[in-house]
mmCIF file of N, CA and C in Angstrom:
data_model
loop_
_atom_site.group_PDB
_atom_site.id
_atom_site.type_symbol
_atom_site.label_atom_id
_atom_site.label_comp_id
_atom_site.label_asym_id
_atom_site.label_seq_id
_atom_site.Cartn_x
_atom_site.Cartn_y
_atom_site.Cartn_z
ATOM 1 N N MET H 13 90.298 127.255 -5.875
ATOM 2 C CA MET H 13 91.142 126.158 -5.423
ATOM 3 C C MET H 13 90.498 125.448 -4.229
ATOM 4 N N ARG H 14 89.852 126.231 -3.370
ATOM 5 C CA ARG H 14 89.215 125.642 -2.183
ATOM 6 C C ARG H 14 88.199 124.567 -2.572
ATOM 7 N N TYR H 15 87.419 124.845 -3.616
ATOM 8 C CA TYR H 15 86.398 123.885 -4.044
ATOM 9 C C TYR H 15 87.018 122.649 -4.690
ATOM 10 N N LEU H 16 88.145 122.828 -5.353
ATOM 11 C CA LEU H 16 88.847 121.691 -5.955
ATOM 12 C C LEU H 16 89.387 120.765 -4.867
ATOM 13 N N ILE H 17 89.895 121.347 -3.798
ATOM 14 C CA ILE H 17 90.395 120.556 -2.670
ATOM 15 C C ILE H 17 89.253 119.796 -2.011
ATOM 16 N N ILE H 18 88.121 120.450 -1.815
ATOM 17 C CA ILE H 18 86.950 119.790 -1.214
ATOM 18 C C ILE H 18 86.460 118.664 -2.117
ATOM 19 N N ALA H 19 86.401 118.927 -3.425
ATOM 20 C CA ALA H 19 85.940 117.894 -4.369
ATOM 21 C C ALA H 19 86.884 116.696 -4.358
ATOM 22 N N ALA H 20 88.186 116.947 -4.369
ATOM 23 C CA ALA H 20 89.162 115.848 -4.348
ATOM 24 C C ALA H 20 89.027 115.041 -3.060
ATOM 25 N N ARG H 21 88.845 115.724 -1.937
ATOM 26 C CA ARG H 21 88.702 115.046 -0.644
ATOM 27 C C ARG H 21 87.450 114.179 -0.621
ATOM 28 N N ILE H 22 86.356 114.702 -1.150
ATOM 29 C CA ILE H 22 85.102 113.943 -1.153
ATOM 30 C C ILE H 22 85.176 112.750 -2.106
ATOM 31 N N ILE H 23 85.761 112.946 -3.273
ATOM 32 C CA ILE H 23 85.889 111.830 -4.228
ATOM 33 C C ILE H 23 86.762 110.725 -3.641
ATOM 34 N N LEU H 24 87.923 111.096 -3.082
ATOM 35 C CA LEU H 24 88.798 110.087 -2.489
ATOM 36 C C LEU H 24 88.116 109.428 -1.297
ATOM 37 N N GLY H 25 87.403 110.218 -0.498
ATOM 38 C CA GLY H 25 86.665 109.665 0.636
ATOM 39 C C GLY H 25 85.599 108.685 0.202
ATOM 40 N N LEU H 26 84.851 109.030 -0.835
ATOM 41 C CA LEU H 26 83.810 108.117 -1.338
ATOM 42 C C LEU H 26 84.407 106.815 -1.855
ATOM 43 N N ILE H 27 85.500 106.931 -2.599
ATOM 44 C CA ILE H 27 86.136 105.730 -3.149
ATOM 45 C C ILE H 27 86.511 104.770 -2.021
ATOM 46 N N PHE H 28 87.218 105.274 -1.018
ATOM 47 C CA PHE H 28 87.686 104.382 0.040
ATOM 48 C C PHE H 28 86.573 103.962 0.986
ATOM 49 N N PHE H 29 85.601 104.824 1.223
ATOM 50 C CA PHE H 29 84.487 104.443 2.098
ATOM 51 C C PHE H 29 83.664 103.327 1.450
ATOM 52 N N VAL H 30 83.329 103.488 0.182
ATOM 53 C CA VAL H 30 82.507 102.488 -0.521
ATOM 54 C C VAL H 30 83.259 101.167 -0.677
ATOM 55 N N PHE H 31 84.519 101.234 -1.120
ATOM 56 C CA PHE H 31 85.262 99.992 -1.315
ATOM 57 C C PHE H 31 85.635 99.347 0.011
ATOM 58 N N GLY H 32 85.838 100.144 1.043
ATOM 59 C CA GLY H 32 86.075 99.584 2.368
ATOM 60 C C GLY H 32 84.858 98.835 2.881
ATOM 61 N N LEU H 33 83.685 99.457 2.757
ATOM 62 C CA LEU H 33 82.452 98.778 3.175
ATOM 63 C C LEU H 33 82.176 97.545 2.329
ATOM 64 N N ASN H 34 82.512 97.621 1.033
ATOM 65 C CA ASN H 34 82.314 96.464 0.158
ATOM 66 C C ASN H 34 83.136 95.264 0.631
ATOM 67 N N GLY H 35 84.273 95.527 1.233
ATOM 68 C CA GLY H 35 85.091 94.436 1.764
ATOM 69 C C GLY H 35 84.388 93.656 2.857
ATOM 70 N N PHE H 36 83.462 94.302 3.550
ATOM 71 C CA PHE H 36 82.716 93.633 4.624
ATOM 72 C C PHE H 36 81.362 93.110 4.151
ATOM 73 N N PHE H 37 80.694 93.855 3.267
ATOM 74 C CA PHE H 37 79.312 93.512 2.900
ATOM 75 C C PHE H 37 79.144 92.977 1.480
ATOM 76 N N HIS H 38 80.159 93.054 0.658
ATOM 77 C CA HIS H 38 80.183 92.452 -0.695
ATOM 78 C C HIS H 38 78.967 92.844 -1.544
ATOM 79 N N PHE H 39 78.713 94.131 -1.684
ATOM 80 C CA PHE H 39 77.583 94.595 -2.477
ATOM 81 C C PHE H 39 77.971 94.974 -3.904
ATOM 82 N N ILE H 40 79.255 95.041 -4.213
ATOM 83 C CA ILE H 40 79.710 95.298 -5.585
ATOM 84 C C ILE H 40 80.040 93.941 -6.205
ATOM 85 N N PRO H 41 79.446 93.639 -7.373
ATOM 86 C CA PRO H 41 79.711 92.331 -7.998
ATOM 87 C C PRO H 41 81.188 92.145 -8.330
ATOM 88 N N GLN H 42 81.661 90.920 -8.186
ATOM 89 C CA GLN H 42 83.040 90.576 -8.518
ATOM 90 C C GLN H 42 83.220 90.604 -10.034
ATOM 91 N N PRO H 43 84.404 91.005 -10.510
ATOM 92 C CA PRO H 43 84.654 90.966 -11.959
ATOM 93 C C PRO H 43 84.584 89.525 -12.476
ATOM 94 N N LYS H 44 84.152 89.386 -13.703
ATOM 95 C CA LYS H 44 84.025 88.046 -14.293
ATOM 96 C C LYS H 44 85.384 87.484 -14.699
ATOM 97 N N ASP H 45 86.331 88.363 -14.990
ATOM 98 C CA ASP H 45 87.669 87.907 -15.373
ATOM 99 C C ASP H 45 88.421 87.428 -14.131
ATOM 100 N N ALA H 46 89.074 86.289 -14.256
ATOM 101 C CA ALA H 46 89.860 85.753 -13.143
ATOM 102 C C ALA H 46 91.151 86.551 -12.990
ATOM 103 N N MET H 47 91.599 86.693 -11.752
ATOM 104 C CA MET H 47 92.868 87.366 -11.494
ATOM 105 C C MET H 47 94.005 86.443 -11.918
ATOM 106 N N PRO H 48 95.144 87.026 -12.294
ATOM 107 C CA PRO H 48 96.317 86.197 -12.615
ATOM 108 C C PRO H 48 96.723 85.352 -11.406
ATOM 109 N N PRO H 49 97.389 84.217 -11.639
ATOM 110 C CA PRO H 49 97.751 83.317 -10.540
ATOM 111 C C PRO H 49 98.555 83.984 -9.413
ATOM 112 N N GLY H 50 99.511 84.848 -9.759
ATOM 113 C CA GLY H 50 100.294 85.522 -8.729
ATOM 114 C C GLY H 50 99.432 86.417 -7.852
ATOM 115 N N ALA H 51 98.464 87.085 -8.465
ATOM 116 C CA ALA H 51 97.562 87.953 -7.715
ATOM 117 C C ALA H 51 96.669 87.119 -6.794
ATOM 118 N N MET H 52 96.227 85.974 -7.289
ATOM 119 C CA MET H 52 95.405 85.075 -6.463
ATOM 120 C C MET H 52 96.209 84.548 -5.277
ATOM 121 N N ASP H 53 97.453 84.181 -5.518
ATOM 122 C CA ASP H 53 98.313 83.693 -4.439
ATOM 123 C C ASP H 53 98.522 84.772 -3.378
ATOM 124 N N PHE H 54 98.774 86.004 -3.823
ATOM 125 C CA PHE H 54 98.995 87.111 -2.907
ATOM 126 C C PHE H 54 97.748 87.370 -2.070
ATOM 127 N N PHE H 55 96.604 87.449 -2.723
ATOM 128 C CA PHE H 55 95.349 87.709 -2.011
ATOM 129 C C PHE H 55 95.026 86.551 -1.065
ATOM 130 N N GLY H 56 95.284 85.330 -1.515
ATOM 131 C CA GLY H 56 95.068 84.167 -0.659
ATOM 132 C C GLY H 56 95.944 84.201 0.582
ATOM 133 N N ALA H 57 97.198 84.630 0.424
ATOM 134 C CA ALA H 57 98.102 84.730 1.566
ATOM 135 C C ALA H 57 97.615 85.788 2.553
ATOM 136 N N LEU H 58 97.121 86.910 2.037
ATOM 137 C CA LEU H 58 96.575 87.943 2.921
ATOM 138 C C LEU H 58 95.370 87.413 3.689
ATOM 139 N N MET H 59 94.537 86.633 3.023
ATOM 140 C CA MET H 59 93.351 86.081 3.685
ATOM 141 C C MET H 59 93.746 85.064 4.753
ATOM 142 N N LYS H 60 94.775 84.283 4.505
ATOM 143 C CA LYS H 60 95.206 83.252 5.457
ATOM 144 C C LYS H 60 95.738 83.832 6.764
ATOM 145 N N THR H 61 96.182 85.088 6.736
ATOM 146 C CA THR H 61 96.662 85.685 7.990
ATOM 147 C C THR H 61 95.532 85.807 8.995
ATOM 148 N N GLY H 62 94.320 85.957 8.505
ATOM 149 C CA GLY H 62 93.160 86.089 9.380
ATOM 150 C C GLY H 62 92.891 87.503 9.847
ATOM 151 N N TYR H 63 93.843 88.409 9.647
ATOM 152 C CA TYR H 63 93.634 89.774 10.117
ATOM 153 C C TYR H 63 93.910 90.834 9.044
ATOM 154 N N MET H 64 94.722 90.521 8.050
ATOM 155 C CA MET H 64 95.165 91.554 7.124
ATOM 156 C C MET H 64 94.034 92.106 6.260
ATOM 157 N N ILE H 65 93.207 91.254 5.702
ATOM 158 C CA ILE H 65 92.107 91.737 4.853
ATOM 159 C C ILE H 65 91.128 92.591 5.663
ATOM 160 N N PRO H 66 90.664 92.133 6.840
ATOM 161 C CA PRO H 66 89.790 93.018 7.623
ATOM 162 C C PRO H 66 90.474 94.337 8.010
ATOM 163 N N LEU H 67 91.781 94.293 8.302
ATOM 164 C CA LEU H 67 92.511 95.514 8.644
ATOM 165 C C LEU H 67 92.546 96.481 7.464
ATOM 166 N N ILE H 68 92.800 95.973 6.281
ATOM 167 C CA ILE H 68 92.844 96.822 5.085
ATOM 168 C C ILE H 68 91.482 97.457 4.842
ATOM 169 N N PHE H 69 90.417 96.657 4.903
ATOM 170 C CA PHE H 69 89.089 97.203 4.638
ATOM 171 C C PHE H 69 88.624 98.147 5.746
ATOM 172 N N ALA H 70 88.983 97.860 6.990
ATOM 173 C CA ALA H 70 88.638 98.766 8.088
ATOM 174 C C ALA H 70 89.381 100.093 7.936
ATOM 175 N N THR H 71 90.640 100.028 7.533
ATOM 176 C CA THR H 71 91.415 101.251 7.300
ATOM 177 C C THR H 71 90.794 102.070 6.176
ATOM 178 N N GLN H 72 90.420 101.406 5.096
ATOM 179 C CA GLN H 72 89.791 102.116 3.984
ATOM 180 C C GLN H 72 88.483 102.770 4.417
ATOM 181 N N THR H 73 87.676 102.048 5.177
ATOM 182 C CA THR H 73 86.397 102.593 5.632
ATOM 183 C C THR H 73 86.605 103.787 6.554
ATOM 184 N N LEU H 74 87.506 103.650 7.513
ATOM 185 C CA LEU H 74 87.795 104.738 8.450
ATOM 186 C C LEU H 74 88.332 105.962 7.717
ATOM 187 N N VAL H 75 89.302 105.771 6.853
ATOM 188 C CA VAL H 75 89.882 106.887 6.105
ATOM 189 C C VAL H 75 88.827 107.544 5.227
ATOM 190 N N GLY H 76 88.014 106.735 4.571
ATOM 191 C CA GLY H 76 86.943 107.293 3.742
ATOM 192 C C GLY H 76 85.996 108.154 4.561
ATOM 193 N N ALA H 77 85.620 107.679 5.747
ATOM 194 C CA ALA H 77 84.720 108.451 6.612
ATOM 195 C C ALA H 77 85.386 109.753 7.060
ATOM 196 N N LEU H 78 86.656 109.682 7.453
ATOM 197 C CA LEU H 78 87.359 110.895 7.881
ATOM 198 C C LEU H 78 87.440 111.916 6.754
ATOM 199 N N LEU H 79 87.739 111.453 5.547
ATOM 200 C CA LEU H 79 87.813 112.363 4.406
ATOM 201 C C LEU H 79 86.450 112.943 4.060
ATOM 202 N N LEU H 80 85.416 112.131 4.115
ATOM 203 C CA LEU H 80 84.066 112.640 3.826
ATOM 204 C C LEU H 80 83.626 113.675 4.855
ATOM 205 N N LEU H 81 83.977 113.443 6.111
ATOM 206 C CA LEU H 81 83.609 114.383 7.168
ATOM 207 C C LEU H 81 84.533 115.597 7.209
ATOM 208 N N GLY H 82 85.690 115.492 6.594
ATOM 209 C CA GLY H 82 86.644 116.593 6.583
ATOM 210 C C GLY H 82 87.352 116.791 7.909
ATOM 211 N N VAL H 83 87.482 115.721 8.682
ATOM 212 C CA VAL H 83 88.172 115.796 9.972
ATOM 213 C C VAL H 83 89.433 114.936 9.919
ATOM 214 N N PHE H 84 90.478 115.377 10.604
ATOM 215 C CA PHE H 84 91.752 114.655 10.642
ATOM 216 C C PHE H 84 92.249 114.279 9.250
ATOM 217 N N VAL H 85 92.084 115.196 8.299
ATOM 218 C CA VAL H 85 92.437 114.903 6.907
ATOM 219 C C VAL H 85 93.918 114.529 6.752
ATOM 220 N N PRO H 86 94.878 115.263 7.342
ATOM 221 C CA PRO H 86 96.274 114.833 7.199
ATOM 222 C C PRO H 86 96.523 113.430 7.776
ATOM 223 N N LEU H 87 95.886 113.104 8.897
ATOM 224 C CA LEU H 87 96.013 111.762 9.463
ATOM 225 C C LEU H 87 95.438 110.725 8.504
ATOM 226 N N ALA H 88 94.280 110.999 7.947
ATOM 227 C CA ALA H 88 93.656 110.073 6.994
ATOM 228 C C ALA H 88 94.553 109.861 5.776
ATOM 229 N N LEU H 89 95.142 110.932 5.267
ATOM 230 C CA LEU H 89 96.026 110.815 4.109
ATOM 231 C C LEU H 89 97.275 110.003 4.444
ATOM 232 N N THR H 90 97.758 110.141 5.667
ATOM 233 C CA THR H 90 98.925 109.375 6.103
ATOM 234 C C THR H 90 98.584 107.893 6.240
ATOM 235 N N LEU H 91 97.417 107.600 6.811
ATOM 236 C CA LEU H 91 97.008 106.207 6.998
ATOM 237 C C LEU H 91 96.774 105.482 5.675
ATOM 238 N N ILE H 92 96.256 106.193 4.686
ATOM 239 C CA ILE H 92 95.890 105.528 3.436
ATOM 240 C C ILE H 92 97.056 105.443 2.451
ATOM 241 N N ALA H 93 98.129 106.191 2.684
ATOM 242 C CA ALA H 93 99.265 106.194 1.752
ATOM 243 C C ALA H 93 99.838 104.795 1.512
ATOM 244 N N PRO H 94 100.098 103.969 2.555
ATOM 245 C CA PRO H 94 100.631 102.631 2.279
ATOM 246 C C PRO H 94 99.652 101.752 1.497
ATOM 247 N N VAL H 95 98.373 101.953 1.704
ATOM 248 C CA VAL H 95 97.366 101.188 0.956
ATOM 249 C C VAL H 95 97.449 101.558 -0.517
ATOM 250 N N ILE H 96 97.575 102.852 -0.803
ATOM 251 C CA ILE H 96 97.668 103.307 -2.194
ATOM 252 C C ILE H 96 98.947 102.783 -2.844
ATOM 253 N N VAL H 97 100.059 102.818 -2.127
ATOM 254 C CA VAL H 97 101.317 102.274 -2.671
ATOM 255 C C VAL H 97 101.134 100.798 -3.014
ATOM 256 N N ASN H 98 100.469 100.051 -2.157
ATOM 257 C CA ASN H 98 100.239 98.625 -2.431
ATOM 258 C C ASN H 98 99.269 98.403 -3.583
ATOM 259 N N ILE H 99 98.294 99.272 -3.737
ATOM 260 C CA ILE H 99 97.391 99.170 -4.896
ATOM 261 C C ILE H 99 98.184 99.338 -6.187
ATOM 262 N N ILE H 100 99.045 100.348 -6.211
ATOM 263 C CA ILE H 100 99.865 100.603 -7.405
ATOM 264 C C ILE H 100 100.794 99.419 -7.679
ATOM 265 N N LEU H 101 101.502 98.960 -6.653
ATOM 266 C CA LEU H 101 102.448 97.856 -6.840
ATOM 267 C C LEU H 101 101.751 96.542 -7.174
ATOM 268 N N PHE H 102 100.561 96.322 -6.612
ATOM 269 C CA PHE H 102 99.785 95.133 -6.938
ATOM 270 C C PHE H 102 99.502 95.091 -8.439
ATOM 271 N N HIS H 103 99.054 96.227 -8.972
ATOM 272 C CA HIS H 103 98.735 96.254 -10.401
ATOM 273 C C HIS H 103 99.992 96.254 -11.261
ATOM 274 N N ALA H 104 101.051 96.857 -10.800
ATOM 275 C CA ALA H 104 102.293 96.884 -11.580
ATOM 276 C C ALA H 104 102.963 95.514 -11.625
ATOM 277 N N CYS H 105 102.887 94.780 -10.531
ATOM 278 C CA CYS H 105 103.635 93.515 -10.437
ATOM 279 C C CYS H 105 102.796 92.261 -10.615
ATOM 280 N N LEU H 106 101.542 92.281 -10.177
ATOM 281 C CA LEU H 106 100.759 91.043 -10.137
ATOM 282 C C LEU H 106 99.544 91.029 -11.059
ATOM 283 N N ALA H 107 98.915 92.145 -11.260
ATOM 284 C CA ALA H 107 97.695 92.198 -12.075
ATOM 285 C C ALA H 107 97.747 93.442 -12.957
ATOM 286 N N PRO H 108 98.427 93.339 -14.103
ATOM 287 C CA PRO H 108 98.659 94.533 -14.921
ATOM 288 C C PRO H 108 97.419 95.060 -15.654
ATOM 289 N N THR H 109 96.284 95.001 -15.021
ATOM 290 C CA THR H 109 95.079 95.650 -15.532
ATOM 291 C C THR H 109 94.488 96.458 -14.390
ATOM 292 N N GLY H 110 93.560 97.307 -14.699
ATOM 293 C CA GLY H 110 92.907 98.084 -13.660
ATOM 294 C C GLY H 110 93.748 99.223 -13.124
ATOM 295 N N TYR H 111 94.606 99.767 -13.974
ATOM 296 C CA TYR H 111 95.443 100.882 -13.543
ATOM 297 C C TYR H 111 94.653 102.161 -13.286
ATOM 298 N N ALA H 112 93.530 102.329 -13.970
ATOM 299 C CA ALA H 112 92.795 103.597 -13.879
ATOM 300 C C ALA H 112 92.448 103.972 -12.437
ATOM 301 N N PRO H 113 91.818 103.092 -11.650
ATOM 302 C CA PRO H 113 91.524 103.488 -10.270
ATOM 303 C C PRO H 113 92.778 103.768 -9.453
ATOM 304 N N ALA H 114 93.848 103.013 -9.700
ATOM 305 C CA ALA H 114 95.103 103.236 -8.979
ATOM 306 C C ALA H 114 95.664 104.619 -9.290
ATOM 307 N N ILE H 115 95.590 105.013 -10.543
ATOM 308 C CA ILE H 115 96.086 106.329 -10.943
ATOM 309 C C ILE H 115 95.213 107.431 -10.350
ATOM 310 N N VAL H 116 93.898 107.238 -10.387
ATOM 311 C CA VAL H 116 92.979 108.247 -9.843
ATOM 312 C C VAL H 116 93.240 108.476 -8.359
ATOM 313 N N VAL H 117 93.304 107.402 -7.562
ATOM 314 C CA VAL H 117 93.518 107.589 -6.122
ATOM 315 C C VAL H 117 94.914 108.146 -5.844
ATOM 316 N N SER H 118 95.899 107.786 -6.661
ATOM 317 C CA SER H 118 97.253 108.324 -6.481
ATOM 318 C C SER H 118 97.287 109.830 -6.731
ATOM 319 N N VAL H 119 96.674 110.252 -7.816
ATOM 320 C CA VAL H 119 96.645 111.683 -8.138
ATOM 321 C C VAL H 119 95.884 112.456 -7.068
ATOM 322 N N LEU H 120 94.741 111.933 -6.635
ATOM 323 C CA LEU H 120 93.972 112.609 -5.586
ATOM 324 C C LEU H 120 94.773 112.687 -4.291
ATOM 325 N N GLU H 121 95.444 111.597 -3.922
ATOM 326 C CA GLU H 121 96.259 111.580 -2.707
ATOM 327 C C GLU H 121 97.381 112.605 -2.786
ATOM 328 N N ILE H 122 98.118 112.614 -3.873
ATOM 329 C CA ILE H 122 99.236 113.551 -4.031
ATOM 330 C C ILE H 122 98.733 114.991 -3.995
ATOM 331 N N PHE H 123 97.638 115.254 -4.675
ATOM 332 C CA PHE H 123 97.066 116.601 -4.685
ATOM 333 C C PHE H 123 96.659 117.036 -3.277
ATOM 334 N N LEU H 124 96.000 116.148 -2.538
ATOM 335 C CA LEU H 124 95.557 116.499 -1.187
ATOM 336 C C LEU H 124 96.728 116.644 -0.217
ATOM 337 N N VAL H 125 97.745 115.813 -0.364
ATOM 338 C CA VAL H 125 98.937 115.977 0.478
ATOM 339 C C VAL H 125 99.577 117.333 0.195
ATOM 340 N N TRP H 126 99.654 117.696 -1.074
ATOM 341 C CA TRP H 126 100.206 118.999 -1.433
ATOM 342 C C TRP H 126 99.339 120.132 -0.859
ATOM 343 N N ALA H 127 98.054 119.987 -0.939
ATOM 344 C CA ALA H 127 97.150 121.024 -0.414
ATOM 345 C C ALA H 127 97.282 121.175 1.099
ATOM 346 N N HIS H 128 97.635 120.095 1.781
ATOM 347 C CA HIS H 128 97.788 120.106 3.243
ATOM 348 C C HIS H 128 99.264 120.032 3.651
ATOM 349 N N ARG H 129 100.147 120.486 2.788
ATOM 350 C CA ARG H 129 101.587 120.325 3.007
ATOM 351 C C ARG H 129 102.086 120.955 4.304
ATOM 352 N N LYS H 130 101.442 122.004 4.774
ATOM 353 C CA LYS H 130 101.876 122.617 6.036
ATOM 354 C C LYS H 130 101.729 121.628 7.200
ATOM 355 N N ALA H 131 100.727 120.777 7.142
ATOM 356 C CA ALA H 131 100.516 119.792 8.210
ATOM 357 C C ALA H 131 101.600 118.720 8.209
ATOM 358 N N PHE H 132 102.282 118.538 7.087
ATOM 359 C CA PHE H 132 103.296 117.492 6.965
ATOM 360 C C PHE H 132 104.721 118.013 7.177
ATOM 361 N N ARG H 133 104.891 119.312 7.327
ATOM 362 C CA ARG H 133 106.241 119.885 7.450
ATOM 363 C C ARG H 133 107.030 119.278 8.589
ATOM 364 N N SER H 134 106.401 119.131 9.740
ATOM 365 C CA SER H 134 107.144 118.601 10.894
ATOM 366 C C SER H 134 107.550 117.138 10.692
ATOM 367 N N LEU H 135 106.801 116.404 9.878
ATOM 368 C CA LEU H 135 107.168 115.013 9.592
ATOM 369 C C LEU H 135 108.427 114.924 8.747
ATOM 370 N N LEU H 136 108.698 115.966 8.002
ATOM 371 C CA LEU H 136 109.837 115.960 7.095
ATOM 372 C C LEU H 136 111.041 116.701 7.661
ATOM 373 N N ALA H 137 111.011 117.005 8.947
ATOM 374 C CA ALA H 137 112.155 117.660 9.588
ATOM 375 C C ALA H 137 113.335 116.699 9.633
ATOM 376 N N PHE H 138 114.493 117.151 9.176
ATOM 377 C CA PHE H 138 115.671 116.297 9.122
ATOM 378 C C PHE H 138 116.100 115.885 10.526
ATOM 379 N N ARG H 139 116.125 116.818 11.430
ATOM 380 C CA ARG H 139 116.487 116.525 12.818
ATOM 381 C C ARG H 139 115.374 117.019 13.717
ATOM 382 N N ALA H 140 114.449 116.131 14.005
ATOM 383 C CA ALA H 140 113.322 116.487 14.864
ATOM 384 C C ALA H 140 113.760 116.501 16.314
ATOM 385 N N LYS H 141 113.271 117.459 17.049
ATOM 386 C CA LYS H 141 113.589 117.569 18.477
ATOM 387 C C LYS H 141 112.326 117.294 19.272
ATOM 388 N N PRO H 142 112.456 116.492 20.319
ATOM 389 C CA PRO H 142 111.270 116.222 21.144
ATOM 390 C C PRO H 142 110.817 117.485 21.893
ATOM 391 N N ASP H 143 109.573 117.518 22.229
ATOM 392 C CA ASP H 143 109.026 118.684 22.953
ATOM 393 C C ASP H 143 109.503 118.739 24.377
#
């Protein structure tokens, strides 16, 4: 099981590190198929903010590096969870193709959260008490 957890962490780390860096350096070719109009509008709106796209790619790069290094793994999983939810919802609502990568990162995320569930116990306390 230990090796499966390490493999899942490295695969998820590579995915987000590579795609995060691609957001800055554009080394992966763009797909030839055009995105649906709603997806283009959504992406265009994110770009118009001036900060959201760089924030998303910086988060992906940072999380990917943390996962690859095996440091602050629960923090990395927490930071990337909203990105994964948006990837899933983007494909479900705006671009109903490309589900495979969304499913892969979702399964890896859920598996790693489960593997590190002890680190998340205090987050799920019904009535948390300050120290």
